[in-house]
Coordinates of C-alpha atoms and ligand atoms in Angstrom, one line a residue:
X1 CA -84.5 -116.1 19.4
X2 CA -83.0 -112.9 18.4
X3 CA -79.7 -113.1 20.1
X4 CA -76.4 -113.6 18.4
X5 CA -75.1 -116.7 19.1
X6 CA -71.5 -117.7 20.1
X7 CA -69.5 -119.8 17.1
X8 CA -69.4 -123.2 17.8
X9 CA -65.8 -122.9 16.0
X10 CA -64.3 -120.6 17.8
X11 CA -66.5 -119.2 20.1
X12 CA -66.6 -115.4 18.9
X13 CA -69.5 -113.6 19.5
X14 CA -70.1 -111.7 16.3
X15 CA -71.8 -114.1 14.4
X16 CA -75.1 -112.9 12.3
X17 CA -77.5 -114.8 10.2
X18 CA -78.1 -114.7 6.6
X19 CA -81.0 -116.8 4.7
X20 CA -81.4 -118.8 7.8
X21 CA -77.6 -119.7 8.4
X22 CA -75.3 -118.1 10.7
X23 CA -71.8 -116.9 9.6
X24 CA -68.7 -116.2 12.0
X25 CA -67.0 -113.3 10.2
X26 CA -63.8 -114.5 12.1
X27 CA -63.2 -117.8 11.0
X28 CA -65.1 -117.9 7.9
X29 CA -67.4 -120.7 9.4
X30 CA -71.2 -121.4 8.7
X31 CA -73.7 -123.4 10.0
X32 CA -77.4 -123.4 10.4
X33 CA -79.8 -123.7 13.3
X34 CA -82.7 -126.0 13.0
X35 CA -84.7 -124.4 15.9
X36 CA -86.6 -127.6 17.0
X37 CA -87.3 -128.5 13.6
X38 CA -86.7 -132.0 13.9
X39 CA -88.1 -132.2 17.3
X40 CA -91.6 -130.4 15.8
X41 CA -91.8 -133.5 12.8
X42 CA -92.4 -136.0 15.8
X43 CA -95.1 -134.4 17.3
X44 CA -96.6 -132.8 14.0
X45 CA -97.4 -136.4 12.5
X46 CA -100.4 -136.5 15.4
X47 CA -101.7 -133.3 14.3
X48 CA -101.8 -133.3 10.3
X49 CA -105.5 -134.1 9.7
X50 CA -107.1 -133.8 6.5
X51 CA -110.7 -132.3 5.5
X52 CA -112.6 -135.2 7.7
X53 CA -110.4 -135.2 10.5
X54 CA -108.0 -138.3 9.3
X55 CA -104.3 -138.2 10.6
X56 CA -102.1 -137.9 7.8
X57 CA -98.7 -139.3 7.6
X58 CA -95.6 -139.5 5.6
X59 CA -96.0 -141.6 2.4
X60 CA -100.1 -141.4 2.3
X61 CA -101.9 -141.1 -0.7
X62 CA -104.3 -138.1 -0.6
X63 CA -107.1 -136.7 -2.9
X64 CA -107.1 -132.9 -3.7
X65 CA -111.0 -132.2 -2.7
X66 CA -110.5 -128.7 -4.2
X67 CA -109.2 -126.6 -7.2
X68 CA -106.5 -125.2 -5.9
X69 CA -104.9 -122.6 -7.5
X70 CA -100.8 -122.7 -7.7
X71 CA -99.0 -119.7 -6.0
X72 CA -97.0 -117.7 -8.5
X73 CA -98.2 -120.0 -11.5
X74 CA -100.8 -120.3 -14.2
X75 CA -101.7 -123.9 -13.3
X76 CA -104.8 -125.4 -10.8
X77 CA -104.8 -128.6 -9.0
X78 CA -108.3 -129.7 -10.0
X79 CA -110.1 -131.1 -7.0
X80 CA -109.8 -135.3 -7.4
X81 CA -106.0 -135.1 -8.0
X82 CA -104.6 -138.1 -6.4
X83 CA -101.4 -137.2 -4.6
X84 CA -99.0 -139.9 -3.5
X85 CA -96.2 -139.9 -1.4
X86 CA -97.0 -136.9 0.6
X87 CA -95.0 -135.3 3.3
X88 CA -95.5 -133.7 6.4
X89 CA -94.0 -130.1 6.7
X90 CA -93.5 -127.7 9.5
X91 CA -95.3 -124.6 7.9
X92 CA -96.1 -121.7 9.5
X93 CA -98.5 -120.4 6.8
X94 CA -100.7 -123.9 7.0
X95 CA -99.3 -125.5 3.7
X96 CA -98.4 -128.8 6.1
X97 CA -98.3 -131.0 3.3
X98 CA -95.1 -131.2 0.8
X99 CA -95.8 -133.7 -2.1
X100 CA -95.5 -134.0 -5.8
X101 CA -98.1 -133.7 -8.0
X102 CA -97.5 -135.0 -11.9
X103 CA -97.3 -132.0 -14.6
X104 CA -97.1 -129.4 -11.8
X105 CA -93.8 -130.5 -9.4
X106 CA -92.9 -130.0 -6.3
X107 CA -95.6 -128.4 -3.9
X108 CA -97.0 -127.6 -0.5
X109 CA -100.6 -128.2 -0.1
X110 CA -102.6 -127.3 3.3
X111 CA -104.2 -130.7 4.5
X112 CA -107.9 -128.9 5.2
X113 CA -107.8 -129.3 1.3
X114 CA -106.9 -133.3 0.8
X115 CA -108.6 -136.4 1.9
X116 CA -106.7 -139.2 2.8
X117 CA -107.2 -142.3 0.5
Ligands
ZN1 ZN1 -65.9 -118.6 14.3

């Protein structure tokens, strides 16, 4: 939704957003708007499946069943890279996986790439 929204403070109508929070110039007051983000987890967990069609959940273990190169880095994930502790993400570009691979860090992987353990 595109429309301005009313400050839960004090109500004033010229609020905008900035990097995904909202700002009332009038009392200084910023909040953000999760947009049925927590609502989406719920239901995602059903529909993460990995390469064979496995649900996937929070805290699997997965194997990386291709290289995959790292966006904006050097490194790969080789294909066989065990992956623990994985989490399901809302992404809209498909990465649906966040997890943390060792030597790499922090990543989002897209689950048509990982087999469930
Ligand atoms: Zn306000």
């Amino acid at each position: 939704m595109d429309d301005a929204m009313n400050c839960p403070k004090c109500n004033s109508g010229h609020t905008y957003q900035d990097r995904g929070l909202w700002a009332c110039p009038e009392c200084a007051h910023e909040w953000s708007v999760e947009d049925g983000g927590a609502s989406a987890e719920t239901s995602l967990e059903a529909s993460v499946r990995d390469a064979h069609g496995n649900a996937l959940a929070d805290g699997d273990s997965i194997i990386v069943i291709k290289d995959l190169k790292v966006k904006g880095a050097s490194s790969v994930i080789k294909g066989g890279t065990k992956v623990r502790n994985i989490r399901l993400t809302d992404a809209s570009d498909g990465h649906n996986i966040a997890c943390k691979i060792e030597g790499i860090g922090a990543m989002n992987l897209k689950s048509k790439f990982v087999k469930k353990v």
